[in-house]
């Protein structure tokens, strides 16, 4: 995932996103996630979708 993160100029990692969501939920705030599977174009869409589903809790 690091390659995709760099290519999209994302400032954080998937693990950092998971940690942020857990922290927000622990504070009692509802969280909704929006995934943009084609943000990196068709070339990255499939890998993004697969990796994103691994993050579901």
PDB file of N, CA and C in Angstrom:
ATOM      1  N   UNK A   1       0.821  -1.200   0.000  1.00  0.00           N
ATOM      2  CA  UNK A   1       0.000   0.000   0.000  1.00  0.00           C
ATOM      3  C   UNK A   1       0.856   1.250   0.000  1.00  0.00           C
ATOM      4  N   UNK A   2       2.067   1.175   0.461  1.00  0.00           N
ATOM      5  CA  UNK A   2       2.900   2.369   0.516  1.00  0.00           C
ATOM      6  C   UNK A   2       3.081   2.991  -0.862  1.00  0.00           C
ATOM      7  N   UNK A   3       3.252   2.155  -1.891  1.00  0.00           N
ATOM      8  CA  UNK A   3       3.431   2.708  -3.227  1.00  0.00           C
ATOM      9  C   UNK A   3       2.199   3.514  -3.625  1.00  0.00           C
ATOM     10  N   UNK A   4       1.016   2.980  -3.415  1.00  0.00           N
ATOM     11  CA  UNK A   4      -0.212   3.702  -3.750  1.00  0.00           C
ATOM     12  C   UNK A   4      -0.319   4.981  -2.938  1.00  0.00           C
ATOM     13  N   UNK A   5       0.020   4.926  -1.677  1.00  0.00           N
ATOM     14  CA  UNK A   5      -0.052   6.096  -0.817  1.00  0.00           C
ATOM     15  C   UNK A   5       0.858   7.192  -1.341  1.00  0.00           C
ATOM     16  N   UNK A   6       2.071   6.837  -1.748  1.00  0.00           N
ATOM     17  CA  UNK A   6       3.007   7.823  -2.287  1.00  0.00           C
ATOM     18  C   UNK A   6       2.499   8.392  -3.601  1.00  0.00           C
ATOM     19  N   UNK A   7       1.981   7.541  -4.464  1.00  0.00           N
ATOM     20  CA  UNK A   7       1.515   8.000  -5.766  1.00  0.00           C
ATOM     21  C   UNK A   7       0.351   8.970  -5.638  1.00  0.00           C
ATOM     22  N   UNK A   8      -0.446   8.829  -4.602  1.00  0.00           N
ATOM     23  CA  UNK A   8      -1.599   9.716  -4.410  1.00  0.00           C
ATOM     24  C   UNK A   8      -1.275  10.894  -3.511  1.00  0.00           C
ATOM     25  N   UNK A   9      -0.044  10.965  -3.025  1.00  0.00           N
ATOM     26  CA  UNK A   9       0.370  12.027  -2.102  1.00  0.00           C
ATOM     27  C   UNK A   9      -0.428  12.022  -0.797  1.00  0.00           C
ATOM     28  N   UNK A  10      -0.827  10.857  -0.351  1.00  0.00           N
ATOM     29  CA  UNK A  10      -1.531  10.754   0.930  1.00  0.00           C
ATOM     30  C   UNK A  10      -0.543  10.994   2.062  1.00  0.00           C
ATOM     31  N   UNK A  11      -0.940  11.779   3.043  1.00  0.00           N
ATOM     32  CA  UNK A  11      -0.008  12.095   4.131  1.00  0.00           C
ATOM     33  C   UNK A  11       0.167  10.983   5.154  1.00  0.00           C
ATOM     34  N   UNK A  12      -0.724  10.000   5.183  1.00  0.00           N
ATOM     35  CA  UNK A  12      -0.644   8.963   6.206  1.00  0.00           C
ATOM     36  C   UNK A  12      -0.720   7.577   5.613  1.00  0.00           C
ATOM     37  N   UNK A  13      -0.670   6.605   6.482  1.00  0.00           N
ATOM     38  CA  UNK A  13      -0.737   5.205   6.076  1.00  0.00           C
ATOM     39  C   UNK A  13      -2.111   4.640   6.409  1.00  0.00           C
ATOM     40  N   UNK A  14      -2.447   3.484   5.852  1.00  0.00           N
ATOM     41  CA  UNK A  14      -3.711   2.834   6.227  1.00  0.00           C
ATOM     42  C   UNK A  14      -3.783   2.571   7.740  1.00  0.00           C
ATOM     43  N   UNK A  15      -2.675   2.167   8.329  1.00  0.00           N
ATOM     44  CA  UNK A  15      -2.663   1.904   9.771  1.00  0.00           C
ATOM     45  C   UNK A  15      -2.957   3.177  10.563  1.00  0.00           C
ATOM     46  N   UNK A  16      -2.443   4.302  10.103  1.00  0.00           N
ATOM     47  CA  UNK A  16      -2.704   5.575  10.780  1.00  0.00           C
ATOM     48  C   UNK A  16      -4.177   5.945  10.677  1.00  0.00           C
ATOM     49  N   UNK A  17      -4.802   5.639   9.552  1.00  0.00           N
ATOM     50  CA  UNK A  17      -6.237   5.908   9.389  1.00  0.00           C
ATOM     51  C   UNK A  17      -7.060   5.060  10.346  1.00  0.00           C
ATOM     52  N   UNK A  18      -6.709   3.788  10.449  1.00  0.00           N
ATOM     53  CA  UNK A  18      -7.421   2.897  11.369  1.00  0.00           C
ATOM     54  C   UNK A  18      -7.292   3.412  12.795  1.00  0.00           C
ATOM     55  N   UNK A  19      -6.098   3.805  13.183  1.00  0.00           N
ATOM     56  CA  UNK A  19      -5.866   4.323  14.534  1.00  0.00           C
ATOM     57  C   UNK A  19      -6.677   5.590  14.782  1.00  0.00           C
ATOM     58  N   UNK A  20      -6.725   6.474  13.810  1.00  0.00           N
ATOM     59  CA  UNK A  20      -7.495   7.718  13.960  1.00  0.00           C
ATOM     60  C   UNK A  20      -8.977   7.427  14.135  1.00  0.00           C
ATOM     61  N   UNK A  21      -9.500   6.507  13.343  1.00  0.00           N
ATOM     62  CA  UNK A  21     -10.922   6.152  13.454  1.00  0.00           C
ATOM     63  C   UNK A  21     -11.206   5.528  14.818  1.00  0.00           C
ATOM     64  N   UNK A  22     -10.350   4.654  15.283  1.00  0.00           N
ATOM     65  CA  UNK A  22     -10.539   4.038  16.596  1.00  0.00           C
ATOM     66  C   UNK A  22     -10.517   5.090  17.700  1.00  0.00           C
ATOM     67  N   UNK A  23      -9.642   6.060  17.611  1.00  0.00           N
ATOM     68  CA  UNK A  23      -9.552   7.131  18.603  1.00  0.00           C
ATOM     69  C   UNK A  23     -10.821   7.980  18.593  1.00  0.00           C
ATOM     70  N   UNK A  24     -11.290   8.309  17.414  1.00  0.00           N
ATOM     71  CA  UNK A  24     -12.509   9.117  17.297  1.00  0.00           C
ATOM     72  C   UNK A  24     -13.708   8.358  17.857  1.00  0.00           C
ATOM     73  N   UNK A  25     -13.827   7.072  17.516  1.00  0.00           N
ATOM     74  CA  UNK A  25     -14.927   6.252  18.038  1.00  0.00           C
ATOM     75  C   UNK A  25     -14.858   6.139  19.554  1.00  0.00           C
ATOM     76  N   UNK A  26     -13.644   5.987  20.095  1.00  0.00           N
ATOM     77  CA  UNK A  26     -13.467   5.874  21.549  1.00  0.00           C
ATOM     78  C   UNK A  26     -13.930   7.141  22.259  1.00  0.00           C
ATOM     79  N   UNK A  27     -13.887   8.258  21.552  1.00  0.00           N
ATOM     80  CA  UNK A  27     -14.353   9.531  22.125  1.00  0.00           C
ATOM     81  C   UNK A  27     -15.865   9.677  22.007  1.00  0.00           C
ATOM     82  N   UNK A  28     -16.527   8.672  21.446  1.00  0.00           N
ATOM     83  CA  UNK A  28     -17.979   8.695  21.354  1.00  0.00           C
ATOM     84  C   UNK A  28     -18.532   9.380  20.111  1.00  0.00           C
ATOM     85  N   UNK A  29     -17.681   9.599  19.136  1.00  0.00           N
ATOM     86  CA  UNK A  29     -18.116  10.257  17.899  1.00  0.00           C
ATOM     87  C   UNK A  29     -18.364   9.184  16.836  1.00  0.00           C
ATOM     88  N   UNK A  30     -19.507   9.289  16.150  1.00  0.00           N
ATOM     89  CA  UNK A  30     -19.794   8.365  15.054  1.00  0.00           C
ATOM     90  C   UNK A  30     -18.864   8.653  13.887  1.00  0.00           C
ATOM     91  N   UNK A  31     -18.427   7.598  13.232  1.00  0.00           N
ATOM     92  CA  UNK A  31     -17.502   7.734  12.109  1.00  0.00           C
ATOM     93  C   UNK A  31     -18.073   6.997  10.906  1.00  0.00           C
ATOM     94  N   UNK A  32     -18.036   7.643   9.769  1.00  0.00           N
ATOM     95  CA  UNK A  32     -18.389   7.003   8.513  1.00  0.00           C
ATOM     96  C   UNK A  32     -17.210   7.165   7.568  1.00  0.00           C
ATOM     97  N   UNK A  33     -16.901   6.115   6.846  1.00  0.00           N
ATOM     98  CA  UNK A  33     -15.746   6.101   5.962  1.00  0.00           C
ATOM     99  C   UNK A  33     -16.227   6.100   4.510  1.00  0.00           C
ATOM    100  N   UNK A  34     -15.589   6.902   3.697  1.00  0.00           N
ATOM    101  CA  UNK A  34     -15.867   6.921   2.267  1.00  0.00           C
ATOM    102  C   UNK A  34     -14.587   6.491   1.557  1.00  0.00           C
ATOM    103  N   UNK A  35     -14.684   5.439   0.771  1.00  0.00           N
ATOM    104  CA  UNK A  35     -13.531   4.954   0.016  1.00  0.00           C
ATOM    105  C   UNK A  35     -13.631   5.450  -1.417  1.00  0.00           C
ATOM    106  N   UNK A  36     -12.516   5.840  -1.970  1.00  0.00           N
ATOM    107  CA  UNK A  36     -12.455   6.308  -3.356  1.00  0.00           C
ATOM    108  C   UNK A  36     -11.564   5.348  -4.149  1.00  0.00           C
ATOM    109  N   UNK A  37     -12.104   4.192  -4.535  1.00  0.00           N
ATOM    110  CA  UNK A  37     -11.275   3.161  -5.151  1.00  0.00           C
ATOM    111  C   UNK A  37     -10.607   3.566  -6.455  1.00  0.00           C
ATOM    112  N   UNK A  38     -11.149   4.529  -7.165  1.00  0.00           N
ATOM    113  CA  UNK A  38     -10.522   4.911  -8.427  1.00  0.00           C
ATOM    114  C   UNK A  38      -9.789   6.245  -8.336  1.00  0.00           C
ATOM    115  N   UNK A  39      -9.483   6.684  -7.126  1.00  0.00           N
ATOM    116  CA  UNK A  39      -8.770   7.953  -6.951  1.00  0.00           C
ATOM    117  C   UNK A  39      -7.411   7.931  -7.633  1.00  0.00           C
ATOM    118  N   UNK A  40      -6.788   6.783  -7.694  1.00  0.00           N
ATOM    119  CA  UNK A  40      -5.491   6.658  -8.346  1.00  0.00           C
ATOM    120  C   UNK A  40      -5.586   6.192  -9.785  1.00  0.00           C
ATOM    121  N   UNK A  41      -6.806   6.159 -10.311  1.00  0.00           N
ATOM    122  CA  UNK A  41      -7.012   5.714 -11.683  1.00  0.00           C
ATOM    123  C   UNK A  41      -7.241   4.218 -11.758  1.00  0.00           C
ATOM    124  N   UNK A  42      -7.574   3.764 -12.928  1.00  0.00           N
ATOM    125  CA  UNK A  42      -7.898   2.348 -13.142  1.00  0.00           C
ATOM    126  C   UNK A  42      -6.734   1.435 -12.777  1.00  0.00           C
ATOM    127  N   UNK A  43      -5.517   1.903 -12.974  1.00  0.00           N
ATOM    128  CA  UNK A  43      -4.332   1.082 -12.690  1.00  0.00           C
ATOM    129  C   UNK A  43      -4.237   0.691 -11.219  1.00  0.00           C
ATOM    130  N   UNK A  44      -4.679   1.558 -10.317  1.00  0.00           N
ATOM    131  CA  UNK A  44      -4.573   1.294  -8.883  1.00  0.00           C
ATOM    132  C   UNK A  44      -5.889   0.847  -8.246  1.00  0.00           C
ATOM    133  N   UNK A  45      -6.990   0.934  -8.971  1.00  0.00           N
ATOM    134  CA  UNK A  45      -8.311   0.694  -8.389  1.00  0.00           C
ATOM    135  C   UNK A  45      -8.458  -0.696  -7.772  1.00  0.00           C
ATOM    136  N   UNK A  46      -8.058  -1.725  -8.476  1.00  0.00           N
ATOM    137  CA  UNK A  46      -8.230  -3.090  -7.980  1.00  0.00           C
ATOM    138  C   UNK A  46      -7.434  -3.321  -6.692  1.00  0.00           C
ATOM    139  N   UNK A  47      -6.177  -2.917  -6.686  1.00  0.00           N
ATOM    140  CA  UNK A  47      -5.342  -3.105  -5.490  1.00  0.00           C
ATOM    141  C   UNK A  47      -5.898  -2.299  -4.319  1.00  0.00           C
ATOM    142  N   UNK A  48      -6.385  -1.099  -4.587  1.00  0.00           N
ATOM    143  CA  UNK A  48      -6.955  -0.261  -3.524  1.00  0.00           C
ATOM    144  C   UNK A  48      -8.187  -0.929  -2.933  1.00  0.00           C
ATOM    145  N   UNK A  49      -9.056  -1.454  -3.773  1.00  0.00           N
ATOM    146  CA  UNK A  49     -10.275  -2.110  -3.292  1.00  0.00           C
ATOM    147  C   UNK A  49      -9.944  -3.320  -2.427  1.00  0.00           C
ATOM    148  N   UNK A  50      -9.006  -4.121  -2.867  1.00  0.00           N
ATOM    149  CA  UNK A  50      -8.621  -5.319  -2.102  1.00  0.00           C
ATOM    150  C   UNK A  50      -8.030  -4.929  -0.752  1.00  0.00           C
ATOM    151  N   UNK A  51      -7.124  -3.988  -0.760  1.00  0.00           N
ATOM    152  CA  UNK A  51      -6.483  -3.577   0.504  1.00  0.00           C
ATOM    153  C   UNK A  51      -7.468  -2.875   1.435  1.00  0.00           C
ATOM    154  N   UNK A  52      -8.382  -2.131   0.881  1.00  0.00           N
ATOM    155  CA  UNK A  52      -9.374  -1.435   1.694  1.00  0.00           C
ATOM    156  C   UNK A  52     -10.282  -2.415   2.434  1.00  0.00           C
ATOM    157  N   UNK A  53     -10.676  -3.495   1.770  1.00  0.00           N
ATOM    158  CA  UNK A  53     -11.543  -4.477   2.423  1.00  0.00           C
ATOM    159  C   UNK A  53     -10.830  -5.163   3.576  1.00  0.00           C
ATOM    160  N   UNK A  54      -9.524  -5.244   3.528  1.00  0.00           N
ATOM    161  CA  UNK A  54      -8.753  -5.849   4.628  1.00  0.00           C
ATOM    162  C   UNK A  54      -8.799  -4.991   5.883  1.00  0.00           C
ATOM    163  N   UNK A  55      -9.090  -3.706   5.732  1.00  0.00           N
ATOM    164  CA  UNK A  55      -9.119  -2.799   6.881  1.00  0.00           C
ATOM    165  C   UNK A  55     -10.448  -2.819   7.618  1.00  0.00           C
ATOM    166  N   UNK A  56     -11.468  -3.429   7.036  1.00  0.00           N
ATOM    167  CA  UNK A  56     -12.794  -3.428   7.676  1.00  0.00           C
ATOM    168  C   UNK A  56     -12.751  -4.115   9.026  1.00  0.00           C
ATOM    169  N   UNK A  57     -13.526  -3.583   9.932  1.00  0.00           N
ATOM    170  CA  UNK A  57     -13.600  -4.143  11.283  1.00  0.00           C
ATOM    171  C   UNK A  57     -15.018  -4.507  11.586  1.00  0.00           C
TER     172      UNK A  57
END
